[in-house]
Short mmCIF file of C-alpha atoms and ligand atoms in Angstrom, two decimals:
data_model
loop_
_atom_site.label_atom_id
_atom_site.label_comp_id
_atom_site.label_asym_id
_atom_site.label_seq_id
_atom_site.Cartn_x
_atom_site.Cartn_y
_atom_site.Cartn_z
CA MET A 1 0.42 -16.67 -1.85
CA PRO A 2 -1.61 -17.35 -4.75
CA PHE A 3 -1.32 -15.21 -8.01
CA LEU A 4 -4.38 -14.38 -9.04
CA ASP A 5 -3.14 -13.55 -12.07
CA PRO A 6 -1.02 -16.02 -14.42
CA LYS A 7 -0.18 -13.13 -16.93
CA TYR A 8 1.95 -11.37 -14.00
CA GLU A 9 2.71 -15.26 -12.56
CA LYS A 10 6.18 -14.17 -14.59
CA ALA A 11 6.72 -10.68 -13.55
CA ALA A 12 6.31 -11.88 -10.01
CA THR A 13 8.36 -14.08 -10.36
CA LEU A 14 11.24 -12.06 -12.39
CA ARG A 15 10.72 -9.20 -9.00
CA VAL A 16 13.11 -10.51 -6.98
CA GLN A 17 15.85 -10.87 -10.24
CA ARG A 18 15.45 -7.55 -11.15
CA ARG A 19 13.63 -4.35 -8.62
CA PRO A 20 10.23 -2.48 -10.68
CA LYS A 21 11.06 0.81 -12.21
CA GLN A 22 8.25 2.07 -9.44
CA LEU A 23 6.23 0.82 -6.12
CA ALA A 24 2.65 1.30 -5.01
CA VAL A 25 2.25 3.41 -1.65
CA ILE A 26 -0.73 3.62 0.43
CA ASP A 27 -1.88 6.70 2.00
CA GLN A 28 -3.66 5.75 4.54
CA GLY A 29 -5.08 8.79 6.09
CA GLY A 30 -7.46 8.64 2.73
CA CYS A 31 -8.03 4.91 3.08
CA THR A 32 -11.14 3.77 3.49
CA GLY A 33 -10.60 -0.01 3.69
CA CYS A 34 -12.95 -0.34 0.95
CA MET A 35 -10.74 -3.48 -0.55
CA VAL A 36 -11.27 -2.52 -4.53
CA CYS A 37 -7.40 -2.34 -4.96
CA VAL A 38 -6.83 -5.26 -2.97
CA ASP A 39 -9.13 -7.17 -5.86
CA PHE A 40 -6.97 -5.31 -8.85
CA CYS A 41 -4.11 -6.57 -7.46
CA PRO A 42 -2.73 -9.37 -9.65
CA VAL A 43 -0.33 -10.52 -7.40
CA ASP A 44 -1.58 -10.53 -4.16
CA CYS A 45 0.44 -8.21 -2.25
CA ILE A 46 -2.46 -6.03 -0.60
CA GLU A 47 -3.07 -6.74 2.92
CA LEU A 48 -6.01 -6.12 4.81
CA VAL A 49 -4.69 -4.16 8.52
CA PRO A 50 -7.77 -4.57 10.43
CA GLY A 51 -8.89 -1.75 13.60
CA PRO A 52 -7.33 -0.62 16.15
CA ASP A 53 -9.92 -1.43 18.12
CA PRO A 54 -9.91 -5.65 18.62
CA ASP A 55 -13.11 -5.90 20.07
CA ASN A 56 -14.31 -3.82 16.10
CA PRO A 57 -11.83 -4.77 14.05
CA ASN A 58 -14.59 -4.33 11.30
CA VAL A 59 -13.83 -0.26 12.00
CA HIS A 60 -11.47 2.42 10.37
CA LYS A 61 -10.23 -1.06 8.49
CA LEU A 62 -7.09 0.31 6.11
CA VAL A 63 -5.23 -2.01 3.39
CA GLU A 64 -1.24 -1.64 3.15
CA ILE A 65 1.05 -2.72 0.22
CA ASP A 66 3.75 -5.29 0.78
CA LEU A 67 5.90 -3.34 -0.57
CA PRO A 68 9.14 -5.93 -1.01
CA LEU A 69 6.13 -8.27 -3.44
CA CYS A 70 5.08 -4.77 -5.36
CA ILE A 71 5.56 -5.87 -9.08
CA GLY A 72 4.44 -1.09 -9.64
CA CYS A 73 1.98 -2.84 -11.46
CA THR A 74 0.00 0.89 -11.09
CA LEU A 75 -3.45 -1.09 -10.90
CA CYS A 76 -4.01 -0.50 -7.83
CA ALA A 77 -2.98 3.17 -8.13
CA LYS A 78 -5.41 3.71 -11.37
CA TYR A 79 -9.04 1.76 -9.25
CA CYS A 80 -8.96 3.24 -6.16
CA PRO A 81 -11.83 5.27 -5.81
CA TRP A 82 -10.56 6.97 -3.33
CA ASP A 83 -7.20 7.91 -4.95
CA THR A 84 -5.26 6.88 -1.99
CA ILE A 85 -2.19 5.62 -3.79
CA GLU A 86 0.31 6.55 -6.10
CA MET A 87 3.27 5.30 -7.94
CA PHE A 88 7.02 6.38 -6.43
CA SER A 89 10.00 4.78 -7.67
CA PHE A 90 11.71 2.15 -6.35
CA ASP A 91 14.11 4.27 -3.86
CA ASP A 92 11.16 7.05 -3.75
CA ALA A 93 8.83 4.24 -2.40
CA TYR A 94 10.57 3.08 0.79
CA LYS A 95 11.52 6.79 2.16
CA ILE A 96 7.74 7.46 1.83
CA ALA A 97 6.09 4.62 2.63
CA PRO A 98 7.36 5.29 6.86
CA ASP A 99 5.63 8.20 6.71
CA TRP A 100 2.06 7.95 4.71
CA THR A 101 1.54 4.19 7.07
CA LEU A 102 -0.80 4.62 10.13
CA ARG A 103 -0.92 0.65 10.91
CA GLU A 104 0.60 -2.40 9.32
CA VAL A 105 0.48 -6.21 9.46
CA VAL A 106 2.74 -7.08 6.66
CA ALA A 107 6.32 -6.75 8.66
CA GLU A 108 4.05 -8.72 11.91
CA GLN A 109 3.30 -11.72 9.20
CA TRP A 110 6.18 -11.99 7.61
CA GLY A 111 8.83 -11.68 10.87
CA ARG A 112 10.13 -8.24 8.74
CA GLU A 113 11.15 -5.45 10.42
CA PRO A 114 8.28 -2.60 10.60
CA VAL A 115 8.27 0.10 8.38
CA GLN A 116 8.03 2.66 11.71
CA GLU A 117 6.47 2.46 14.78
CA ALA A 118 2.82 3.81 13.45
CA PRO A 119 1.62 7.30 15.16
CA ALA A 120 -1.63 6.92 16.29
CA VAL A 121 -3.22 9.94 13.71
CA ARG A 122 -1.72 12.11 11.26
CA PRO A 123 -3.23 14.24 8.82
CA ARG A 124 -3.72 13.36 5.54
CA ARG A 125 -0.99 14.69 3.31
CA ARG A 126 -3.30 16.32 0.80
CA ASP A 127 -4.74 17.79 3.20
CA LEU A 128 -1.69 19.56 4.54
CA GLU A 129 -1.00 19.97 0.75
CA ARG A 130 -3.88 22.27 1.23
CA LYS A 131 -4.13 24.08 3.67
CA ALA A 132 -0.29 24.94 2.33
CA GLU A 133 -1.45 26.63 -0.98
CA GLU A 134 -4.06 28.63 0.95
S1 SF4 B 1 -9.19 1.01 -2.64
FE1 SF4 B 1 -8.04 2.43 -1.58
S2 SF4 B 1 -9.31 3.15 -0.56
FE2 SF4 B 1 -9.80 0.90 -0.80
S3 SF4 B 1 -8.72 -0.22 -0.04
FE3 SF4 B 1 -7.31 0.46 -1.08
S4 SF4 B 1 -5.76 2.06 -0.70
FE4 SF4 B 1 -7.75 1.72 0.78
S1 SF4 B 2 1.27 -1.82 -8.16
FE1 SF4 B 2 -0.71 -1.96 -7.29
S2 SF4 B 2 -2.21 -3.75 -7.83
FE2 SF4 B 2 0.30 -3.84 -8.76
S3 SF4 B 2 1.49 -5.44 -7.99
FE3 SF4 B 2 1.46 -3.16 -6.69
S4 SF4 B 2 0.38 -3.29 -5.01
FE4 SF4 B 2 -0.40 -5.37 -6.68
#
């Protein structure tokens, strides 16, 4: 996997020796597939997930973070125009990611166990929180 920013290459190497304090998790319910985060990720660990219709894969695209590669730099969360990426502690990120993941490609790509069986439709977390406050 290419490292886009040499400044972060050492951090990415250390990533396998010492786990980051925090990781980024995408709430895919709010993701528009704009790919801004992909451009900012210094270790190239954000993957594009095609839309659900194989005949129209560019419709309803999402992105997914390959958590074992994330170094927790926060750049994606800072620059996501839709504010749909949040930083969590290492352990919490792995707990929360399955609930926030609608579709994934990373597990299949790298031969890992999937984060979860993705539900077909899931309301956005922020909307549920707003509803609860009303
Ligand atoms: S920047 Fe935000 S909305 Fe755009 S693809 Fe990344 S997570 Fe999705
Ligand atoms: S925090 Fe975001 S930009 Fe930074 S390494 Fe993780 S996924 Fe990439």
